[in-house]
PDB file of C-alpha atoms and ligand atoms in Angstrom:
ATOM      1  CA  MET E  24       5.707 -17.362  -2.846  1.00 85.00           C
ATOM      2  CA  ILE E  25       3.356 -19.549  -0.880  1.00 89.00           C
ATOM      3  CA  ILE E  26       1.922 -17.828   2.138  1.00 94.00           C
ATOM      4  CA  ARG E  27       1.621 -20.483   4.777  1.00 94.00           C
ATOM      5  CA  ASP E  28       0.839 -18.401   7.779  1.00 96.00           C
ATOM      6  CA  VAL E  29       0.014 -14.811   8.590  1.00 97.00           C
ATOM      7  CA  GLU E  30      -0.246 -13.129  11.932  1.00 96.00           C
ATOM      8  CA  LEU E  31      -0.928  -9.527  12.888  1.00 96.00           C
ATOM      9  CA  VAL E  32       1.874  -9.074  15.375  1.00 96.00           C
ATOM     10  CA  LYS E  33       1.948  -5.341  15.959  1.00 95.00           C
ATOM     11  CA  VAL E  34      -0.362  -2.361  15.744  1.00 95.00           C
ATOM     12  CA  ALA E  35       1.911   0.671  15.994  1.00 95.00           C
ATOM     13  CA  ARG E  36       0.290   3.963  16.907  1.00 93.00           C
ATOM     14  CA  THR E  37       3.375   5.946  17.812  1.00 93.00           C
ATOM     15  CA  PRO E  38       6.624   6.490  15.893  1.00 93.00           C
ATOM     16  CA  GLY E  39       9.274   3.885  16.553  1.00 93.00           C
ATOM     17  CA  ASP E  40       6.887   1.362  18.057  1.00 94.00           C
ATOM     18  CA  TYR E  41       7.884  -1.363  15.606  1.00 95.00           C
ATOM     19  CA  PRO E  42       8.697  -5.023  15.969  1.00 96.00           C
ATOM     20  CA  PRO E  43      12.378  -5.864  15.428  1.00 95.00           C
ATOM     21  CA  SER E  44      13.301  -5.979  11.727  1.00 94.00           C
ATOM     22  CA  LEU E  45      13.393  -9.346  10.017  1.00 93.00           C
ATOM     23  CA  LYS E  46      14.738 -10.623   6.706  1.00 84.00           C
ATOM     24  CA  GLY E  47      12.540  -8.468   4.558  1.00 94.00           C
ATOM     25  CA  GLU E  48       9.642  -6.064   4.562  1.00 97.00           C
ATOM     26  CA  VAL E  49       7.223  -4.519   2.095  1.00 98.00           C
ATOM     27  CA  ALA E  50       4.591  -1.887   2.837  1.00 98.00           C
ATOM     28  CA  PHE E  51       1.273  -0.787   1.356  1.00 98.00           C
ATOM     29  CA  VAL E  52       0.138   2.813   1.280  1.00 97.00           C
ATOM     30  CA  GLY E  53      -2.629   4.780  -0.413  1.00 97.00           C
ATOM     31  CA  ARG E  54      -5.651   6.997   0.104  1.00 96.00           C
ATOM     32  CA  SER E  55      -8.185   6.006   2.707  1.00 93.00           C
ATOM     33  CA  ASN E  56     -10.602   3.476   1.280  1.00 93.00           C
ATOM     34  CA  VAL E  57      -8.417   2.699  -1.761  1.00 96.00           C
ATOM     35  CA  GLY E  58      -8.360  -0.964  -0.760  1.00 95.00           C
ATOM     36  CA  LYS E  59      -5.105  -1.555   1.151  1.00 95.00           C
ATOM     37  CA  SER E  60      -6.537  -3.921   3.727  1.00 93.00           C
ATOM     38  CA  SER E  61      -8.559  -5.753   1.056  1.00 95.00           C
ATOM     39  CA  LEU E  62      -5.468  -6.197  -1.098  1.00 97.00           C
ATOM     40  CA  LEU E  63      -3.548  -7.603   1.851  1.00 97.00           C
ATOM     41  CA  ASN E  64      -6.344 -10.076   2.507  1.00 96.00           C
ATOM     42  CA  ALA E  65      -6.268 -11.074  -1.182  1.00 97.00           C
ATOM     43  CA  LEU E  66      -2.497 -11.592  -1.044  1.00 97.00           C
ATOM     44  CA  PHE E  67      -2.809 -13.572   2.170  1.00 97.00           C
ATOM     45  CA  ASN E  68      -5.821 -15.448   0.813  1.00 95.00           C
ATOM     46  CA  ARG E  69      -7.585 -15.028   4.143  1.00 93.00           C
ATOM     47  CA  LYS E  70      -9.336 -12.319   6.076  1.00 92.00           C
ATOM     48  CA  VAL E  71      -6.808 -10.953   8.502  1.00 90.00           C
ATOM     49  CA  ALA E  72      -6.851  -7.228   7.771  1.00 84.00           C
ATOM     50  CA  PHE E  73      -9.851  -5.144   8.747  1.00 83.00           C
ATOM     51  CA  VAL E  74     -11.919  -3.894   5.789  1.00 84.00           C
ATOM     52  CA  SER E  75     -14.529  -1.163   6.116  1.00 76.00           C
ATOM     53  CA  LYS E  76     -16.838   0.962   4.023  1.00 76.00           C
ATOM     54  CA  THR E  77     -15.976   3.981   6.176  1.00 75.00           C
ATOM     55  CA  PRO E  78     -12.698   5.604   5.118  1.00 69.00           C
ATOM     56  CA  GLY E  79      -9.876   6.128   7.582  1.00 67.00           C
ATOM     57  CA  LYS E  80     -10.268   2.851   9.441  1.00 65.00           C
ATOM     58  CA  THR E  81      -6.620   1.863   9.593  1.00 68.00           C
ATOM     59  CA  ARG E  82      -5.000   4.608  11.666  1.00 83.00           C
ATOM     60  CA  SER E  83      -2.029   2.651  12.817  1.00 92.00           C
ATOM     61  CA  ILE E  84       0.884   0.890  11.165  1.00 95.00           C
ATOM     62  CA  ASN E  85      -0.087  -2.771  11.146  1.00 95.00           C
ATOM     63  CA  PHE E  86       2.666  -5.346  10.877  1.00 97.00           C
ATOM     64  CA  TYR E  87       1.683  -8.726   9.468  1.00 97.00           C
ATOM     65  CA  LEU E  88       4.231 -11.447  10.019  1.00 97.00           C
ATOM     66  CA  VAL E  89       4.272 -13.766   6.997  1.00 97.00           C
ATOM     67  CA  ASN E  90       5.742 -17.281   7.144  1.00 95.00           C
ATOM     68  CA  SER E  91       7.492 -16.245  10.376  1.00 95.00           C
ATOM     69  CA  LYS E  92      10.022 -14.440   8.198  1.00 95.00           C
ATOM     70  CA  TYR E  93       8.785 -11.268   6.542  1.00 96.00           C
ATOM     71  CA  TYR E  94       6.642  -8.299   7.340  1.00 97.00           C
ATOM     72  CA  PHE E  95       3.850  -7.046   5.126  1.00 97.00           C
ATOM     73  CA  VAL E  96       2.921  -3.640   6.503  1.00 97.00           C
ATOM     74  CA  ASP E  97      -0.450  -1.894   6.194  1.00 96.00           C
ATOM     75  CA  LEU E  98       0.144   1.851   6.474  1.00 95.00           C
ATOM     76  CA  PRO E  99      -2.651   4.233   7.510  1.00 93.00           C
ATOM     77  CA  GLY E 100      -4.531   5.881   4.644  1.00 93.00           C
ATOM     78  CA  TYR E 101      -4.217   9.537   3.640  1.00 93.00           C
ATOM     79  CA  GLY E 102      -6.311  12.093   1.789  1.00 89.00           C
ATOM     80  CA  TYR E 103      -9.575  11.659   3.650  1.00 83.00           C
ATOM     81  CA  ALA E 104     -11.242  15.071   3.917  1.00 78.00           C
ATOM     82  CA  LYS E 105     -12.937  14.521   7.279  1.00 81.00           C
ATOM     83  CA  VAL E 106      -9.714  14.274   9.221  1.00 82.00           C
ATOM     84  CA  SER E 107      -8.598  17.020  11.592  1.00 87.00           C
ATOM     85  CA  LYS E 108      -5.383  18.963  11.153  1.00 89.00           C
ATOM     86  CA  LYS E 109      -4.040  17.349  14.282  1.00 90.00           C
ATOM     87  CA  GLU E 110      -4.700  13.863  12.942  1.00 88.00           C
ATOM     88  CA  ARG E 111      -3.008  14.744   9.666  1.00 89.00           C
ATOM     89  CA  MET E 112       0.053  15.853  11.616  1.00 90.00           C
ATOM     90  CA  LEU E 113       0.050  12.633  13.584  1.00 91.00           C
ATOM     91  CA  TRP E 114      -0.262  10.624  10.361  1.00 92.00           C
ATOM     92  CA  LYS E 115       2.696  12.443   8.849  1.00 93.00           C
ATOM     93  CA  ARG E 116       4.838  11.983  11.937  1.00 94.00           C
ATOM     94  CA  LEU E 117       4.041   8.287  12.126  1.00 95.00           C
ATOM     95  CA  VAL E 118       4.609   7.482   8.452  1.00 96.00           C
ATOM     96  CA  GLU E 119       7.668   9.718   8.118  1.00 95.00           C
ATOM     97  CA  ASP E 120       9.379   8.030  11.025  1.00 96.00           C
ATOM     98  CA  TYR E 121       8.615   4.647   9.503  1.00 97.00           C
ATOM     99  CA  PHE E 122      10.019   5.649   6.094  1.00 96.00           C
ATOM    100  CA  LYS E 123      13.132   7.207   7.554  1.00 95.00           C
ATOM    101  CA  ASN E 124      14.036   4.589  10.114  1.00 95.00           C
ATOM    102  CA  ARG E 125      12.796   1.233   8.936  1.00 95.00           C
ATOM    103  CA  TRP E 126      15.953   0.027   7.217  1.00 91.00           C
ATOM    104  CA  SER E 127      14.486  -3.388   6.374  1.00 94.00           C
ATOM    105  CA  LEU E 128      11.794  -1.805   4.161  1.00 97.00           C
ATOM    106  CA  GLN E 129      12.433  -2.967   0.601  1.00 96.00           C
ATOM    107  CA  MET E 130       9.480  -1.682  -1.370  1.00 97.00           C
ATOM    108  CA  VAL E 131       6.376   0.411  -0.897  1.00 98.00           C
ATOM    109  CA  PHE E 132       3.330  -0.477  -2.957  1.00 98.00           C
ATOM    110  CA  LEU E 133       1.451   2.712  -3.657  1.00 98.00           C
ATOM    111  CA  LEU E 134      -2.204   1.865  -4.169  1.00 98.00           C
ATOM    112  CA  VAL E 135      -4.151   4.130  -6.475  1.00 98.00           C
ATOM    113  CA  ASP E 136      -7.825   3.798  -7.396  1.00 97.00           C
ATOM    114  CA  GLY E 137      -7.840   2.404 -10.938  1.00 97.00           C
ATOM    115  CA  ARG E 138     -11.279   3.857 -11.693  1.00 97.00           C
ATOM    116  CA  ILE E 139     -10.369   7.519 -11.395  1.00 96.00           C
ATOM    117  CA  PRO E 140      -7.396   9.780 -12.173  1.00 95.00           C
ATOM    118  CA  PRO E 141      -4.812   9.999  -9.384  1.00 95.00           C
ATOM    119  CA  GLN E 142      -5.595  12.706  -6.831  1.00 95.00           C
ATOM    120  CA  ASP E 143      -3.377  15.520  -5.563  1.00 95.00           C
ATOM    121  CA  SER E 144      -2.740  13.563  -2.388  1.00 94.00           C
ATOM    122  CA  ASP E 145      -1.374  10.674  -4.494  1.00 96.00           C
ATOM    123  CA  PHE E 146       1.018  13.029  -6.255  1.00 96.00           C
ATOM    124  CA  MET E 147       2.113  14.444  -2.899  1.00 95.00           C
ATOM    125  CA  MET E 148       2.756  10.931  -1.681  1.00 96.00           C
ATOM    126  CA  ILE E 149       4.902  10.167  -4.740  1.00 96.00           C
ATOM    127  CA  GLU E 150       6.894  13.376  -4.349  1.00 96.00           C
ATOM    128  CA  TRP E 151       7.389  12.632  -0.681  1.00 96.00           C
ATOM    129  CA  MET E 152       8.613   9.077  -1.264  1.00 96.00           C
ATOM    130  CA  LYS E 153      10.909  10.257  -4.023  1.00 96.00           C
ATOM    131  CA  SER E 154      12.425  12.889  -1.753  1.00 96.00           C
ATOM    132  CA  LEU E 155      13.035  10.232   0.896  1.00 95.00           C
ATOM    133  CA  ASN E 156      14.474   7.797  -1.676  1.00 95.00           C
ATOM    134  CA  ILE E 157      11.857   5.179  -0.921  1.00 96.00           C
ATOM    135  CA  PRO E 158      11.470   2.669  -3.767  1.00 95.00           C
ATOM    136  CA  PHE E 159       7.868   2.238  -4.813  1.00 96.00           C
ATOM    137  CA  THR E 160       5.651   0.376  -7.258  1.00 97.00           C
ATOM    138  CA  ILE E 161       2.200   1.526  -8.331  1.00 98.00           C
ATOM    139  CA  VAL E 162      -0.769  -0.769  -7.835  1.00 98.00           C
ATOM    140  CA  LEU E 163      -4.123   0.121  -9.363  1.00 98.00           C
ATOM    141  CA  THR E 164      -7.021  -1.108  -7.248  1.00 98.00           C
ATOM    142  CA  LYS E 165     -10.687  -1.938  -7.873  1.00 98.00           C
ATOM    143  CA  MET E 166     -10.087  -2.827 -11.527  1.00 98.00           C
ATOM    144  CA  ASP E 167     -13.207  -5.027 -11.442  1.00 98.00           C
ATOM    145  CA  LYS E 168     -15.165  -1.764 -11.454  1.00 98.00           C
ATOM    146  CA  VAL E 169     -13.562  -0.552 -14.672  1.00 97.00           C
ATOM    147  CA  LYS E 170     -15.619  -1.420 -17.749  1.00 97.00           C
ATOM    148  CA  MET E 171     -13.851  -3.658 -20.227  1.00 95.00           C
ATOM    149  CA  SER E 172     -14.455  -1.085 -22.950  1.00 96.00           C
ATOM    150  CA  GLU E 173     -12.643   1.601 -20.906  1.00 96.00           C
ATOM    151  CA  ARG E 174      -9.874  -0.516 -19.536  1.00 96.00           C
ATOM    152  CA  ALA E 175      -7.155   0.152 -22.119  1.00 96.00           C
ATOM    153  CA  LYS E 176      -7.873   3.890 -22.056  1.00 96.00           C
ATOM    154  CA  LYS E 177      -7.777   4.048 -18.243  1.00 96.00           C
ATOM    155  CA  LEU E 178      -4.533   2.080 -18.065  1.00 96.00           C
ATOM    156  CA  GLU E 179      -2.944   4.349 -20.639  1.00 96.00           C
ATOM    157  CA  GLU E 180      -4.085   7.452 -18.752  1.00 96.00           C
ATOM    158  CA  HIS E 181      -2.509   6.171 -15.560  1.00 96.00           C
ATOM    159  CA  ARG E 182       0.681   5.167 -17.330  1.00 96.00           C
ATOM    160  CA  LYS E 183       0.969   8.620 -18.854  1.00 96.00           C
ATOM    161  CA  VAL E 184       0.375  10.488 -15.603  1.00 96.00           C
ATOM    162  CA  PHE E 185       2.874   8.414 -13.626  1.00 96.00           C
ATOM    163  CA  SER E 186       5.528   8.540 -16.348  1.00 95.00           C
ATOM    164  CA  ARG E 187       6.105  12.158 -15.250  1.00 94.00           C
ATOM    165  CA  TYR E 188       7.830  10.776 -12.183  1.00 92.00           C
ATOM    166  CA  GLY E 189       9.970   8.135 -13.859  1.00 90.00           C
ATOM    167  CA  GLU E 190       9.711   4.547 -14.997  1.00 89.00           C
ATOM    168  CA  TYR E 191       7.423   2.734 -12.645  1.00 90.00           C
ATOM    169  CA  THR E 192       5.848  -0.659 -12.790  1.00 91.00           C
ATOM    170  CA  ILE E 193       2.056  -0.366 -12.697  1.00 96.00           C
ATOM    171  CA  ILE E 194       0.108  -3.426 -11.621  1.00 98.00           C
ATOM    172  CA  PRO E 195      -3.674  -3.482 -12.169  1.00 98.00           C
ATOM    173  CA  THR E 196      -5.409  -5.473  -9.433  1.00 98.00           C
ATOM    174  CA  SER E 197      -8.753  -6.399  -7.985  1.00 98.00           C
ATOM    175  CA  SER E 198      -9.332  -7.887  -4.578  1.00 98.00           C
ATOM    176  CA  VAL E 199     -12.712  -9.051  -5.845  1.00 97.00           C
ATOM    177  CA  THR E 200     -11.666 -10.983  -8.963  1.00 98.00           C
ATOM    178  CA  GLY E 201      -8.103 -11.693  -7.865  1.00 98.00           C
ATOM    179  CA  GLU E 202      -6.644  -9.912 -10.871  1.00 98.00           C
ATOM    180  CA  GLY E 203      -2.956  -9.106 -10.449  1.00 98.00           C
ATOM    181  CA  ILE E 204      -2.649 -10.867  -7.111  1.00 98.00           C
ATOM    182  CA  SER E 205      -0.313 -13.658  -8.222  1.00 96.00           C
ATOM    183  CA  GLU E 206       1.713 -11.160 -10.260  1.00 97.00           C
ATOM    184  CA  LEU E 207       2.100  -8.998  -7.178  1.00 98.00           C
ATOM    185  CA  LEU E 208       3.068 -11.996  -5.070  1.00 97.00           C
ATOM    186  CA  ASP E 209       5.686 -12.987  -7.665  1.00 96.00           C
ATOM    187  CA  LEU E 210       7.140  -9.516  -7.551  1.00 97.00           C
ATOM    188  CA  ILE E 211       7.246  -9.577  -3.760  1.00 97.00           C
ATOM    189  CA  SER E 212       8.897 -13.023  -3.857  1.00 96.00           C
ATOM    190  CA  THR E 213      11.615 -11.681  -6.122  1.00 95.00           C
ATOM    191  CA  LEU E 214      12.137  -8.682  -3.864  1.00 95.00           C
ATOM    192  CA  LEU E 215      12.382 -10.893  -0.813  1.00 94.00           C
ATOM    193  CA  LYS E 216      14.419 -13.431  -2.815  1.00 89.00           C
ATOM    194  CA  GLU E 217      11.904 -16.110  -2.033  1.00 76.00           C
ATOM    195  CA  ASN E 218      10.309 -18.643  -4.342  1.00 58.00           C
TER     196      ASN E 218
HETATM  197  P1  LIG O   3      -8.495   2.550   5.191  1.00 80.17           P
HETATM  198  O1  LIG O   3      -7.958   1.510   6.096  1.00 80.17           O
HETATM  199  O2  LIG O   3      -9.716   3.210   5.696  1.00 80.17           O
HETATM  200  O3  LIG O   3      -7.456   3.512   4.744  1.00 80.17           O
HETATM  201  O4  LIG O   3      -9.033   1.800   3.840  1.00 80.17           O
HETATM  202  P2  LIG O   3      -8.319   0.672   2.974  1.00 80.17           P
HETATM  203  O5  LIG O   3      -7.452   1.306   1.949  1.00 80.17           O
HETATM  204  O6  LIG O   3      -7.688  -0.357   3.831  1.00 80.17           O
HETATM  205  O7  LIG O   3      -9.560   0.061   2.171  1.00 80.17           O
HETATM  206  P3  LIG O   3     -10.388  -1.269   2.493  1.00 80.17           P
HETATM  207  O8  LIG O   3      -9.605  -2.478   2.089  1.00 80.17           O
HETATM  208  O9  LIG O   3     -10.914  -1.220   3.879  1.00 80.17           O
HETATM  209  O10 LIG O   3     -11.577  -1.139   1.433  1.00 80.17           O
HETATM  210  C1  LIG O   3     -12.420  -0.004   1.366  1.00 80.17           C
HETATM  211  C2  LIG O   3     -13.679  -0.342   0.587  1.00 80.17           C
HETATM  212  O11 LIG O   3     -13.367  -0.648  -0.768  1.00 80.17           O
HETATM  213  C3  LIG O   3     -14.430  -1.571   1.124  1.00 80.17           C
HETATM  214  O12 LIG O   3     -15.800  -1.327   1.001  1.00 80.17           O
HETATM  215  C4  LIG O   3     -13.964  -2.682   0.180  1.00 80.17           C
HETATM  216  O13 LIG O   3     -14.897  -3.729   0.084  1.00 80.17           O
HETATM  217  C5  LIG O   3     -13.816  -1.943  -1.139  1.00 80.17           C
HETATM  218  N1  LIG O   3     -12.809  -2.579  -2.020  1.00 80.17           N
HETATM  219  C6  LIG O   3     -11.519  -2.817  -1.716  1.00 80.17           C
HETATM  220  N2  LIG O   3     -10.883  -3.411  -2.747  1.00 80.17           N
HETATM  221  C7  LIG O   3     -11.782  -3.566  -3.732  1.00 80.17           C
HETATM  222  C8  LIG O   3     -11.734  -4.108  -5.068  1.00 80.17           C
HETATM  223  O14 LIG O   3     -10.713  -4.592  -5.573  1.00 80.17           O
HETATM  224  N3  LIG O   3     -12.897  -4.064  -5.791  1.00 80.17           N
HETATM  225  C9  LIG O   3     -14.044  -3.529  -5.303  1.00 80.17           C
HETATM  226  N4  LIG O   3     -15.115  -3.526  -6.088  1.00 80.17           N
HETATM  227  N5  LIG O   3     -14.134  -3.009  -4.050  1.00 80.17           N
HETATM  228  C10 LIG O   3     -13.028  -3.026  -3.277  1.00 80.17           C
HETATM  229 MG1  LIG O   4      -7.333  -0.389   5.891  1.00 80.17          MG
END
């Protein structure tokens, strides 16, 4: 898939505030600071999504229109300790509505930090998506920070942990080195039936 143009067309802060569905849509979710916005920028090959060192920056559902045809959706992060109960509730309401009502959603990419074991919030996210019948693929982020000598062990650990939930594709990536980016784009192309 060649990404010719990308445009942030909608920043949704309330449930249902989405642009009309198009031909296809994929979404990206994960803990705050896991690298969702960075991964989107790597896929787009340009800086469109806002990246920050402070967790919890993306608090809305951001719809990126790609090639005037598809949506790539940046979902707000979860699992950040310094977030009030009220904000957690709002997050849940927003994301739940999106999962339940966005019929054009074809795949969720669940981003998990490749350097550390998955956290409880990641497991909760998996259970939640499974219960809602949302198809998902696991993407390991920040692989450039994993030492070469530990790489195989870390990948195996992740594979083992996630195998509890079923057979899932796990894609190791890095927004810094570009690892896994073309593989991910190929997968998205296939999902969207685009070459
Ligand atoms: P929220 O919007 O707050 O939920 O965060 P996010 O998941 O969108 O993360 P973001 O892309 O803003 O990145 C968070 C931090 O991680 C930034 O300091 C990034 O530079 C860094 N980061 C993201 N991806 C990578 C990566 O592949 N490698 C390395 N080394 N750092 C990364
Ligand atoms: Mg973000």
